[in-house]
Amino acid sequence: MPLSERRFHELYRQSLKQETTAWLRNKVAEAKAGGLSGNKDALIKKLIEWSADSLESRTEALRSSNLDGVVWPAPAFHDEDGDGKMLYGSIAYSSGVGETSYFTFDSVDEFSDEESEGEEFYSESLARTSCVGEPLPTPLHTASPRTCSAGHARDSTCSRCDTHMRLFLAAAAGAAATLAVQMVLKIVKRKQLAAAAAGGIVASGASDPGLKDVLGHTASELAKVGQSEMANLVDVQNTGIVPTYYADHPATKMLVSISTGWPDLSKTASGVPTPRNFVLIVEDMQVEYTQYVDYVLPNAEKLVTLFRELGLPIVWTNWSRTADDGCYGALDRFYGPRGVGEKVNPCYLHMEGGNTTVPSLAPVNDDERSRMIKSMHLDKFSDLDANGREILYPMLKAWGVDTIVLMGAWTDDCIAATTFRAADALGFDVVLVTDALATATIHGHKMVECLSAAVCTPKKADEVVAHIKAHPGLVKRPEAPLVGSVYLSDVPLVATRC
């Protein structure tokens, strides 16, 4: 059935109104993502830029379409007085010879009702708009002569006319905004206020592994210790450690110095015995880093030997990024694609076989080798297998691990990233073996101090060995076979990406 002129106009207005709203949502979101939501001038400038791009693409499409008399809405924000108050809409009109003219709508400043603004703007402008002194063709999609290439009247049942109409409606579905710049800014402000009124997104600990009391001591400790003052916190004067930048915004006069919250691994603060399920993670102690890690190898060897003798789990990771591995992320951008001058890029390995564990710490059989992860991330919990499954976290959960003994390299990169993730996001107690840590930078030992005050317990290798030997009854056995493939088991997992 042919479309009547009235029905055509209804469809056009409906399409324009709907797509105007969608276009605004997209552009507002794009502006916010680009940091423009609080900058009116920059937003207006960007809208004008988007308008020009849209008109250019619409015009080119019409020139190449050979569709007689097609009317195509396109966005055209025009800041005539430089104050962001004037908004014009342009419609590209393609004649039979492929020429394009533009109809300029009147200002829509007088329309304030956001629900009806688009439709009123359309109807008011339609009555007043002209091109080269001639009224806008009616119905909207026709030109003179009012026949299609088959010689039929435009409102007949001609299949070609119907095709033209469908093409026009498809074009209208991609039409752009005809609302005032003020409306755009109102929407941005409204969304900001709505988010503030709603209080943002409330995080929940219901399914969060980092917020579970895996050792089961919370209730008993609260009953015995209650809200008594922290024994591991000391007040110190701020003597310029934290500077004052503005006189009317002075820095705090007092700071705190925090020592580890687990001075004795065998018991809680109130003296309750604490059984633990340990894992030893040997992080990036590999051949390419030998010159940096060699001096701590004797201490690291003590722990590998002990865990191996007692049948406790050990996991090895080796940094395996290379310049030609096909990956490129924020670290690559940070260090640069080729390093600096003659210096090698620390993001990549450069030695053949450089990602193998140093011989004195290396796995010695197939079961141990199955627990070695060729790593692509500083945070070892972020490594995924070829199918996108997490590796380390499911492995530790299968064994029932609650306490990580961590040693390796580099303190200010992989060790720091893994420690914070393990303790905060995943709920593991972390013991940092301070004399089995290494780095190639001047920042490593500062990082040990920061980590120890924030999320982990610093211990020397001999202290960890002594604890495990002195408290055999507090050392739990692994709950699954010591093979790497346990990460594929059906252990209930949370916060994984599999």
Tab-separated table of C-alpha atoms in Angstrom:
chain	number	residue	atom	x	y	z
A	1	MET	CA	0.000	0.000	0.000
A	2	PRO	CA	1.410	3.445	-0.897
A	3	LEU	CA	2.233	5.871	1.887
A	4	SER	CA	0.040	8.953	2.150
A	5	GLU	CA	1.688	12.328	2.592
A	6	ARG	CA	0.371	12.545	6.156
A	7	ARG	CA	1.617	9.072	7.067
A	8	PHE	CA	4.983	9.827	5.547
A	9	HIS	CA	5.357	12.954	7.654
A	10	GLU	CA	4.349	11.023	10.771
A	11	LEU	CA	6.976	8.371	10.086
A	12	TYR	CA	9.564	11.015	9.384
A	13	ARG	CA	8.875	12.930	12.593
A	14	GLN	CA	8.859	9.720	14.636
A	15	SER	CA	12.149	8.573	13.157
A	16	LEU	CA	13.743	11.982	13.586
A	17	LYS	CA	12.641	12.248	17.208
A	18	GLN	CA	13.780	8.738	18.135
A	19	GLU	CA	17.117	8.951	16.405
A	20	THR	CA	17.729	12.457	17.739
A	21	THR	CA	17.454	11.067	21.259
A	22	ALA	CA	19.738	8.145	20.445
A	23	TRP	CA	22.261	10.424	18.748
A	24	LEU	CA	22.324	12.741	21.749
A	25	ARG	CA	22.843	9.856	24.164
A	26	ASN	CA	25.766	8.572	22.124
A	27	LYS	CA	27.364	11.985	21.696
A	28	VAL	CA	26.921	12.918	25.357
A	29	ALA	CA	28.524	9.607	26.368
A	30	GLU	CA	31.328	10.174	23.884
A	31	ALA	CA	31.843	13.708	25.182
A	32	LYS	CA	31.937	12.509	28.794
A	33	ALA	CA	34.411	9.776	27.897
A	34	GLY	CA	36.564	12.440	26.290
A	35	GLY	CA	36.429	14.660	29.365
A	36	LEU	CA	34.190	17.343	27.830
A	37	SER	CA	31.155	17.068	30.092
A	38	GLY	CA	32.258	19.947	32.304
A	39	ASN	CA	33.524	22.205	29.511
A	40	LYS	CA	30.676	23.891	27.630
A	41	ASP	CA	32.846	25.623	25.016
A	42	ALA	CA	34.751	22.462	24.219
A	43	LEU	CA	31.518	20.482	23.981
A	44	ILE	CA	29.972	22.967	21.541
A	45	LYS	CA	33.133	22.933	19.446
A	46	LYS	CA	33.040	19.151	19.349
A	47	LEU	CA	29.360	19.110	18.352
A	48	ILE	CA	30.096	21.442	15.442
A	49	GLU	CA	32.972	19.198	14.392
A	50	TRP	CA	30.740	16.114	14.525
A	51	SER	CA	28.095	17.984	12.513
A	52	ALA	CA	30.529	18.863	9.733
A	53	ASP	CA	31.728	15.266	9.512
A	54	SER	CA	28.151	14.003	9.383
A	55	LEU	CA	27.068	16.450	6.674
A	56	GLU	CA	30.092	15.597	4.575
A	57	SER	CA	29.423	11.863	4.779
A	58	ARG	CA	25.673	12.319	4.121
A	59	THR	CA	26.382	14.526	1.093
A	60	GLU	CA	28.847	12.076	-0.394
A	61	ALA	CA	26.401	9.211	0.107
A	62	LEU	CA	23.643	11.146	-1.655
A	63	ARG	CA	25.889	12.084	-4.568
A	64	SER	CA	26.745	8.452	-5.163
A	65	SER	CA	23.227	7.085	-4.600
A	66	ASN	CA	21.534	8.424	-7.755
A	67	LEU	CA	18.250	8.535	-5.841
A	68	ASP	CA	16.099	11.341	-7.213
A	69	GLY	CA	14.692	13.731	-4.666
A	70	VAL	CA	15.849	12.023	-1.489
A	71	VAL	CA	15.733	14.200	1.615
A	72	TRP	CA	18.238	13.210	4.278
A	73	PRO	CA	18.473	14.787	7.765
A	74	ALA	CA	21.940	15.424	9.141
A	75	PRO	CA	23.252	17.227	12.251
A	76	ALA	CA	24.443	20.786	11.875
A	77	PHE	CA	25.217	22.560	15.113
A	78	HIS	CA	26.090	26.157	14.331
A	79	ASP	CA	27.395	28.468	17.062
A	80	GLU	CA	26.669	31.671	15.169
A	81	ASP	CA	27.335	34.175	17.958
A	82	GLY	CA	29.962	32.189	19.770
A	83	ASP	CA	27.712	31.772	22.776
A	84	GLY	CA	26.382	28.291	22.121
A	85	LYS	CA	22.784	29.507	21.917
A	86	MET	CA	22.054	28.986	18.222
A	87	LEU	CA	21.390	25.590	16.730
A	88	TYR	CA	20.568	24.942	13.097
A	89	GLY	CA	19.602	21.718	11.384
A	90	SER	CA	20.543	21.025	7.791
A	91	ILE	CA	18.948	18.646	5.330
A	92	ALA	CA	20.868	17.418	2.333
A	93	TYR	CA	18.698	17.328	-0.805
A	94	SER	CA	19.937	15.449	-3.832
A	95	SER	CA	18.519	16.453	-7.199
A	96	GLY	CA	18.409	14.209	-10.223
A	97	VAL	CA	21.782	15.490	-11.403
A	98	GLY	CA	23.483	14.745	-8.122
A	99	GLU	CA	23.775	18.310	-6.873
A	100	THR	CA	23.304	19.003	-3.200
A	101	SER	CA	21.714	22.010	-1.506
A	102	TYR	CA	21.099	22.711	2.170
A	103	PHE	CA	17.942	23.889	3.901
A	104	THR	CA	18.689	25.898	7.032
A	105	PHE	CA	16.156	25.641	9.847
A	106	ASP	CA	15.316	28.545	12.118
A	107	SER	CA	16.673	28.774	15.640
A	108	VAL	CA	14.956	26.532	18.179
A	109	ASP	CA	15.838	28.559	21.269
A	110	GLU	CA	12.156	29.187	21.937
A	111	PHE	CA	11.387	25.485	22.458
A	112	SER	CA	11.937	24.381	26.059
A	113	ASP	CA	9.821	21.231	26.413
A	114	GLU	CA	12.359	18.465	25.867
A	115	GLU	CA	9.673	15.842	25.204
A	116	SER	CA	8.145	17.707	22.245
A	117	GLU	CA	11.022	19.904	21.184
A	118	GLY	CA	12.182	17.758	18.287
A	119	GLU	CA	8.718	17.419	16.738
A	120	GLU	CA	7.855	21.127	17.151
A	121	PHE	CA	11.157	22.095	15.625
A	122	TYR	CA	10.487	19.844	12.674
A	123	SER	CA	6.934	21.075	12.005
A	124	GLU	CA	7.672	24.782	12.537
A	125	SER	CA	10.782	24.691	10.389
A	126	LEU	CA	9.105	22.732	7.620
A	127	ALA	CA	6.603	25.545	7.090
A	128	ARG	CA	9.250	28.274	6.910
A	129	THR	CA	12.147	26.600	5.142
A	130	SER	CA	12.958	27.216	1.510
A	131	CYS	CA	15.772	26.546	-0.902
A	132	VAL	CA	16.574	29.042	-3.667
A	133	GLY	CA	13.227	30.702	-3.025
A	134	GLU	CA	11.204	27.549	-3.660
A	135	PRO	CA	9.088	25.797	-1.009
A	136	LEU	CA	10.232	22.452	0.265
A	137	PRO	CA	8.883	19.677	-2.018
A	138	THR	CA	5.805	17.845	-0.776
A	139	PRO	CA	5.716	15.020	0.073
A	140	LEU	CA	9.153	15.324	1.576
A	141	HIS	CA	10.839	12.614	-0.461
A	142	THR	CA	9.787	13.909	-3.895
A	143	ALA	CA	11.331	16.309	-6.380
A	144	SER	CA	10.021	17.806	-9.588
A	145	PRO	CA	9.012	16.037	-11.748
A	146	ARG	CA	7.092	13.942	-9.196
A	147	THR	CA	7.705	10.622	-10.901
A	148	CYS	CA	10.150	7.809	-10.358
A	149	SER	CA	12.469	6.434	-13.008
A	150	ALA	CA	9.664	4.067	-14.062
A	151	GLY	CA	7.352	7.011	-14.749
A	152	HIS	CA	4.988	6.381	-11.854
A	153	ALA	CA	3.730	8.981	-9.428
A	154	ARG	CA	5.679	8.905	-6.192
A	155	ASP	CA	2.674	7.862	-4.130
A	156	SER	CA	1.847	4.876	-6.341
A	157	THR	CA	2.587	1.262	-5.547
A	158	CYS	CA	5.709	1.230	-7.736
A	159	SER	CA	8.309	-1.135	-6.306
A	160	ARG	CA	11.076	1.306	-7.215
A	161	CYS	CA	9.310	4.085	-5.324
A	162	ASP	CA	8.921	1.702	-2.418
A	163	THR	CA	12.654	0.991	-2.589
A	164	HIS	CA	13.379	4.708	-2.566
A	165	MET	CA	11.123	5.136	0.444
A	166	ARG	CA	12.790	2.306	2.327
A	167	LEU	CA	16.198	3.756	1.562
A	168	PHE	CA	15.042	7.119	2.792
A	169	LEU	CA	13.623	5.705	6.012
A	170	ALA	CA	16.881	3.821	6.561
A	171	ALA	CA	18.723	7.086	6.058
A	172	ALA	CA	16.370	8.857	8.435
A	173	ALA	CA	17.095	6.158	11.016
A	174	GLY	CA	20.674	7.395	11.010
A	175	ALA	CA	19.640	11.036	11.192
A	176	ALA	CA	21.196	13.437	13.600
A	177	ALA	CA	20.147	15.761	16.333
A	178	THR	CA	18.001	18.816	15.842
A	179	LEU	CA	17.819	19.865	19.481
A	180	ALA	CA	19.435	22.901	21.076
A	181	VAL	CA	22.906	22.830	22.582
A	182	GLN	CA	21.200	23.768	25.839
A	183	MET	CA	19.366	20.458	25.767
A	184	VAL	CA	22.632	18.558	25.384
A	185	LEU	CA	24.096	20.360	28.363
A	186	LYS	CA	20.904	19.779	30.361
A	187	ILE	CA	21.091	16.049	29.710
A	188	VAL	CA	24.730	15.923	30.805
A	189	LYS	CA	23.924	17.792	34.006
A	190	ARG	CA	20.830	15.691	34.670
A	191	LYS	CA	22.816	12.453	34.373
A	192	GLN	CA	25.498	13.763	36.703
A	193	LEU	CA	22.920	14.802	39.301
A	194	ALA	CA	21.061	11.503	38.985
A	195	ALA	CA	24.249	9.542	39.632
A	196	ALA	CA	25.036	11.678	42.670
A	197	ALA	CA	21.504	11.340	44.025
A	198	ALA	CA	21.594	7.577	43.602
A	199	GLY	CA	24.780	7.378	45.670
A	200	GLY	CA	26.782	5.672	42.932
A	201	ILE	CA	27.382	1.940	42.718
A	202	VAL	CA	27.480	0.113	46.035
A	203	ALA	CA	30.094	-2.654	46.163
A	204	SER	CA	29.172	-5.931	47.847
A	205	GLY	CA	31.236	-8.531	49.661
A	206	ALA	CA	28.691	-11.301	49.144
A	207	SER	CA	30.724	-13.052	46.430
A	208	ASP	CA	34.073	-11.373	47.008
A	209	PRO	CA	36.976	-13.751	47.810
A	210	GLY	CA	39.022	-10.867	49.172
A	211	LEU	CA	36.467	-10.248	51.928
A	212	LYS	CA	36.105	-13.771	53.324
A	213	ASP	CA	37.487	-14.778	56.736
A	214	VAL	CA	39.369	-17.805	55.387
A	215	LEU	CA	41.202	-18.412	58.684
A	216	GLY	CA	37.968	-18.189	60.699
A	217	HIS	CA	39.313	-15.934	63.450
A	218	THR	CA	37.201	-12.808	63.152
A	219	ALA	CA	34.559	-13.608	65.785
A	220	SER	CA	37.006	-14.904	68.403
A	221	GLU	CA	39.429	-12.024	67.871
A	222	LEU	CA	36.690	-9.408	68.235
A	223	ALA	CA	35.544	-11.070	71.464
A	224	LYS	CA	39.059	-11.101	72.930
A	225	VAL	CA	40.690	-8.017	71.471
A	226	GLY	CA	37.641	-5.896	70.640
A	227	GLN	CA	38.387	-2.363	69.537
A	228	SER	CA	41.668	-1.994	71.416
A	229	GLU	CA	44.316	0.257	69.930
A	230	MET	CA	46.521	-1.148	67.187
A	231	ALA	CA	49.738	-2.484	68.688
A	232	ASN	CA	51.602	-2.135	65.395
A	233	LEU	CA	50.931	1.579	64.868
A	234	VAL	CA	53.151	4.430	66.063
A	235	ASP	CA	52.406	8.170	65.715
A	236	VAL	CA	55.200	10.292	64.243
A	237	GLN	CA	55.601	14.001	63.535
A	238	ASN	CA	55.262	15.133	59.942
A	239	THR	CA	58.600	16.864	59.473
A	240	GLY	CA	58.192	17.626	55.805
A	241	ILE	CA	57.622	14.017	54.785
A	242	VAL	CA	54.253	15.111	53.420
A	243	PRO	CA	54.680	18.688	52.131
A	244	THR	CA	52.321	21.660	52.382
A	245	TYR	CA	51.590	23.115	48.945
A	246	TYR	CA	49.149	25.857	49.980
A	247	ALA	CA	49.199	27.807	53.232
A	248	ASP	CA	45.424	27.643	53.595
A	249	HIS	CA	45.518	23.860	53.022
A	250	PRO	CA	48.244	22.678	55.409
A	251	ALA	CA	49.449	19.086	55.448
A	252	THR	CA	48.682	16.941	58.489
A	253	LYS	CA	50.954	17.423	61.515
A	254	MET	CA	50.895	13.749	62.446
A	255	LEU	CA	51.525	10.603	60.439
A	256	VAL	CA	51.607	6.941	61.414
A	257	SER	CA	54.257	4.278	61.053
A	258	ILE	CA	52.806	0.793	60.625
A	259	SER	CA	54.598	-2.500	61.121
A	260	THR	CA	53.341	-5.917	60.094
A	261	GLY	CA	50.032	-7.152	61.434
A	262	TRP	CA	51.296	-10.771	61.676
A	263	PRO	CA	54.531	-10.722	63.743
A	264	ASP	CA	53.975	-14.385	64.707
A	265	LEU	CA	52.671	-16.633	61.934
A	266	SER	CA	51.715	-19.335	64.428
A	267	LYS	CA	49.006	-17.373	66.252
A	268	THR	CA	46.587	-14.489	66.087
A	269	ALA	CA	46.965	-11.200	67.938
A	270	SER	CA	45.166	-12.708	70.934
A	271	GLY	CA	47.256	-15.884	70.900
A	272	VAL	CA	44.942	-18.305	69.080
A	273	PRO	CA	46.961	-21.014	67.216
A	274	THR	CA	46.742	-20.500	63.456
A	275	PRO	CA	46.975	-23.514	61.128
A	276	ARG	CA	48.016	-22.431	57.631
A	277	ASN	CA	47.934	-23.919	54.160
A	278	PHE	CA	51.075	-22.532	52.503
A	279	VAL	CA	52.171	-22.169	48.910
A	280	LEU	CA	55.624	-20.977	47.851
A	281	ILE	CA	55.621	-18.782	44.744
A	282	VAL	CA	58.993	-18.420	43.019
A	283	GLU	CA	58.427	-15.343	40.902
A	284	ASP	CA	60.576	-14.636	37.833
A	285	MET	CA	63.867	-15.992	39.197
A	286	GLN	CA	65.035	-16.652	35.658
A	287	VAL	CA	68.191	-16.950	33.609
A	288	GLU	CA	68.026	-13.530	31.945
A	289	TYR	CA	67.942	-11.840	35.356
A	290	THR	CA	70.828	-13.850	36.859
A	291	GLN	CA	73.040	-10.829	37.523
A	292	TYR	CA	70.255	-9.242	39.579
A	293	VAL	CA	68.986	-12.300	41.479
A	294	ASP	CA	72.200	-14.251	42.088
A	295	TYR	CA	72.946	-12.694	45.490
A	296	VAL	CA	69.674	-13.973	47.034
A	297	LEU	CA	69.704	-17.483	45.540
A	298	PRO	CA	71.071	-19.218	48.688
A	299	ASN	CA	68.103	-17.920	50.716
A	300	ALA	CA	65.606	-18.834	48.013
A	301	GLU	CA	67.094	-22.338	47.756
A	302	LYS	CA	66.390	-22.977	51.463
A	303	LEU	CA	62.662	-22.494	50.936
A	304	VAL	CA	62.429	-24.490	47.699
A	305	THR	CA	64.247	-27.375	49.406
A	306	LEU	CA	61.977	-27.289	52.480
A	307	PHE	CA	58.690	-27.096	50.556
A	308	ARG	CA	59.824	-29.884	48.245
A	309	GLU	CA	60.799	-32.145	51.162
A	310	LEU	CA	57.475	-31.603	52.960
A	311	GLY	CA	55.335	-32.029	49.847
A	312	LEU	CA	53.996	-28.479	50.040
A	313	PRO	CA	52.958	-26.706	46.835
A	314	ILE	CA	55.421	-24.605	44.859
A	315	VAL	CA	54.504	-22.517	41.811
A	316	TRP	CA	57.093	-21.039	39.463
A	317	THR	CA	56.453	-18.053	37.196
A	318	ASN	CA	58.770	-16.738	34.492
A	319	TRP	CA	58.328	-13.406	32.728
A	320	SER	CA	57.954	-14.228	29.014
A	321	ARG	CA	57.196	-10.991	27.141
A	322	THR	CA	59.178	-10.396	23.942
A	323	ALA	CA	59.152	-7.553	21.438
A	324	ASP	CA	57.600	-9.768	18.743
A	325	ASP	CA	55.022	-11.663	20.821
A	326	GLY	CA	52.108	-9.893	19.137
A	327	CYS	CA	50.937	-8.207	22.351
A	328	TYR	CA	50.935	-4.488	23.049
A	329	GLY	CA	49.508	-2.903	26.172
A	330	ALA	CA	50.018	-0.086	28.642
A	331	LEU	CA	53.412	-1.416	29.784
A	332	ASP	CA	54.669	-1.462	26.206
A	333	ARG	CA	53.568	2.141	25.796
A	334	PHE	CA	55.109	3.100	29.132
A	335	TYR	CA	58.539	1.699	28.336
A	336	GLY	CA	58.402	2.509	24.638
A	337	PRO	CA	58.479	0.082	21.708
A	338	ARG	CA	62.271	-0.073	21.445
A	339	GLY	CA	63.660	1.043	24.771
A	340	VAL	CA	65.666	4.250	25.087
A	341	GLY	CA	68.892	4.761	23.159
A	342	GLU	CA	71.251	1.837	23.659
A	343	LYS	CA	69.364	0.544	26.700
A	344	VAL	CA	67.203	-2.539	26.318
A	345	ASN	CA	63.481	-2.302	26.940
A	346	PRO	CA	62.839	-3.886	30.377
A	347	CYS	CA	59.372	-4.934	29.246
A	348	TYR	CA	60.852	-7.579	26.948
A	349	LEU	CA	63.233	-10.530	27.197
A	350	HIS	CA	66.234	-10.384	24.869
A	351	MET	CA	68.132	-13.622	25.605
A	352	GLU	CA	67.400	-16.993	24.022
A	353	GLY	CA	65.972	-19.150	26.814
A	354	GLY	CA	65.911	-16.166	29.139
A	355	ASN	CA	62.531	-17.163	30.576
A	356	THR	CA	63.756	-20.418	32.154
A	357	THR	CA	64.187	-20.638	35.934
A	358	VAL	CA	67.764	-20.439	37.237
A	359	PRO	CA	69.067	-24.032	37.670
A	360	SER	CA	69.313	-24.052	41.470
A	361	LEU	CA	65.589	-23.225	41.842
A	362	ALA	CA	64.177	-24.915	38.734
A	363	PRO	CA	61.487	-27.637	38.708
A	364	VAL	CA	63.005	-31.143	38.687
A	365	ASN	CA	60.180	-33.373	37.408
A	366	ASP	CA	57.064	-33.288	35.252
A	367	ASP	CA	54.705	-32.570	38.159
A	368	GLU	CA	56.777	-29.549	39.171
A	369	ARG	CA	57.136	-28.371	35.577
A	370	SER	CA	53.344	-28.521	35.231
A	371	ARG	CA	53.175	-25.824	37.924
A	372	MET	CA	55.368	-23.381	35.996
A	373	ILE	CA	53.589	-20.401	34.403
A	374	LYS	CA	55.140	-18.531	31.490
A	375	SER	CA	53.818	-15.172	32.531
A	376	MET	CA	52.665	-12.119	30.573
A	377	HIS	CA	51.610	-9.916	33.519
A	378	LEU	CA	53.206	-8.217	36.519
A	379	ASP	CA	50.331	-9.485	38.644
A	380	LYS	CA	50.629	-13.258	38.313
A	381	PHE	CA	46.934	-13.733	39.030
A	382	SER	CA	46.160	-11.919	35.765
A	383	ASP	CA	47.741	-14.555	33.512
A	384	LEU	CA	45.219	-16.484	31.408
A	385	ASP	CA	45.557	-19.712	29.467
A	386	ALA	CA	44.828	-20.047	25.739
A	387	ASN	CA	41.109	-20.436	26.479
A	388	GLY	CA	40.886	-17.329	28.654
A	389	ARG	CA	40.793	-19.150	31.997
A	390	GLU	CA	42.673	-17.849	35.006
A	391	ILE	CA	45.545	-20.099	36.054
A	392	LEU	CA	47.041	-19.215	39.426
A	393	TYR	CA	43.971	-18.407	41.526
A	394	PRO	CA	42.022	-21.595	40.675
A	395	MET	CA	45.194	-23.617	41.283
A	396	LEU	CA	45.667	-22.213	44.791
A	397	LYS	CA	41.986	-22.602	45.662
A	398	ALA	CA	42.075	-26.256	44.579
A	399	TRP	CA	44.918	-26.863	47.042
A	400	GLY	CA	43.097	-24.957	49.794
A	401	VAL	CA	45.832	-22.322	50.104
A	402	ASP	CA	45.289	-19.429	52.513
A	403	THR	CA	48.870	-18.130	52.912
A	404	ILE	CA	51.339	-17.248	50.148
A	405	VAL	CA	55.092	-17.256	50.776
A	406	LEU	CA	56.371	-14.968	48.025
A	407	MET	CA	59.923	-14.461	46.791
A	408	GLY	CA	61.587	-13.501	43.528
A	409	ALA	CA	61.925	-10.521	41.188
A	410	TRP	CA	61.297	-7.679	40.610
A	411	THR	CA	60.263	-6.213	43.946
A	412	ASP	CA	58.921	-2.960	42.523
A	413	ASP	CA	57.063	-4.601	39.632
A	414	CYS	CA	55.811	-8.207	39.706
A	415	ILE	CA	56.234	-8.731	43.457
A	416	ALA	CA	54.338	-5.530	44.297
A	417	ALA	CA	51.529	-6.154	41.799
A	418	THR	CA	51.031	-9.771	42.884
A	419	THR	CA	51.142	-8.921	46.596
A	420	PHE	CA	48.457	-6.246	46.452
A	421	ARG	CA	46.165	-8.401	44.301
A	422	ALA	CA	46.654	-11.497	46.462
A	423	ALA	CA	45.885	-9.737	49.738
A	424	ASP	CA	43.249	-7.184	48.780
A	425	ALA	CA	41.287	-8.784	45.954
A	426	LEU	CA	41.719	-12.482	46.721
A	427	GLY	CA	42.040	-12.651	50.505
A	428	PHE	CA	45.364	-14.469	50.895
A	429	ASP	CA	47.755	-13.725	53.743
A	430	VAL	CA	51.095	-12.884	52.122
A	431	VAL	CA	54.518	-13.535	53.671
A	432	LEU	CA	57.197	-11.567	51.832
A	433	VAL	CA	60.635	-13.211	52.065
A	434	THR	CA	62.701	-10.036	52.256
A	435	ASP	CA	66.128	-11.621	51.785
A	436	ALA	CA	64.952	-13.610	48.761
A	437	LEU	CA	63.729	-10.587	46.787
A	438	ALA	CA	65.634	-8.885	43.981
A	439	THR	CA	65.298	-6.005	41.563
A	440	ALA	CA	67.270	-4.176	38.904
A	441	THR	CA	66.256	-0.694	40.059
A	442	ILE	CA	67.056	1.615	42.941
A	443	HIS	CA	63.454	1.470	44.157
A	444	GLY	CA	63.176	-2.148	45.267
A	445	HIS	CA	63.958	-1.870	48.963
A	446	LYS	CA	61.648	1.130	49.354
A	447	MET	CA	58.896	-1.031	47.923
A	448	VAL	CA	59.535	-3.748	50.527
A	449	GLU	CA	58.948	-1.167	53.259
A	450	CYS	CA	55.731	0.056	51.628
A	451	LEU	CA	54.352	-3.448	51.076
A	452	SER	CA	55.180	-4.513	54.625
A	453	ALA	CA	53.325	-1.521	56.061
A	454	ALA	CA	50.301	-2.037	53.832
A	455	VAL	CA	49.362	-5.627	53.035
A	456	CYS	CA	51.913	-8.303	53.935
A	457	THR	CA	54.228	-9.789	56.587
A	458	PRO	CA	57.989	-9.445	56.005
A	459	LYS	CA	60.089	-12.435	57.056
A	460	LYS	CA	63.595	-13.622	56.295
A	461	ALA	CA	64.014	-17.056	54.716
A	462	ASP	CA	65.413	-18.578	57.917
A	463	GLU	CA	62.407	-17.285	59.883
A	464	VAL	CA	59.949	-18.963	57.529
A	465	VAL	CA	61.928	-22.216	57.635
A	466	ALA	CA	62.064	-22.078	61.440
A	467	HIS	CA	58.317	-21.464	61.738
A	468	ILE	CA	57.365	-24.400	59.519
A	469	LYS	CA	59.785	-26.761	61.278
A	470	ALA	CA	58.739	-25.622	64.767
A	471	HIS	CA	54.977	-25.931	64.125
A	472	PRO	CA	54.374	-29.060	62.014
A	473	GLY	CA	50.879	-29.352	63.488
A	474	LEU	CA	49.991	-25.899	62.128
A	475	VAL	CA	51.054	-26.696	58.562
A	476	LYS	CA	48.093	-28.008	56.571
A	477	ARG	CA	48.402	-30.473	53.724
A	478	PRO	CA	47.317	-29.530	50.177
A	479	GLU	CA	43.761	-30.583	49.367
A	480	ALA	CA	44.413	-31.640	45.753
A	481	PRO	CA	47.243	-33.279	43.762
A	482	LEU	CA	50.278	-31.054	43.222
A	483	VAL	CA	49.895	-30.771	39.464
A	484	GLY	CA	49.215	-27.618	37.513
A	485	SER	CA	46.152	-29.036	35.796
A	486	VAL	CA	44.127	-28.713	39.013
A	487	TYR	CA	43.303	-25.176	37.880
A	488	LEU	CA	40.936	-26.840	35.391
A	489	SER	CA	39.057	-28.729	38.108
A	490	ASP	CA	35.463	-28.058	39.102
A	491	VAL	CA	36.396	-26.245	42.292
A	492	PRO	CA	33.795	-23.489	42.893
A	493	LEU	CA	35.502	-20.257	41.948
A	494	VAL	CA	34.647	-16.615	42.342
A	495	ALA	CA	36.057	-13.512	40.666
A	496	THR	CA	37.544	-15.452	37.761
A	497	ARG	CA	37.157	-14.750	34.069
A	498	CYS	CA	36.495	-18.312	32.916
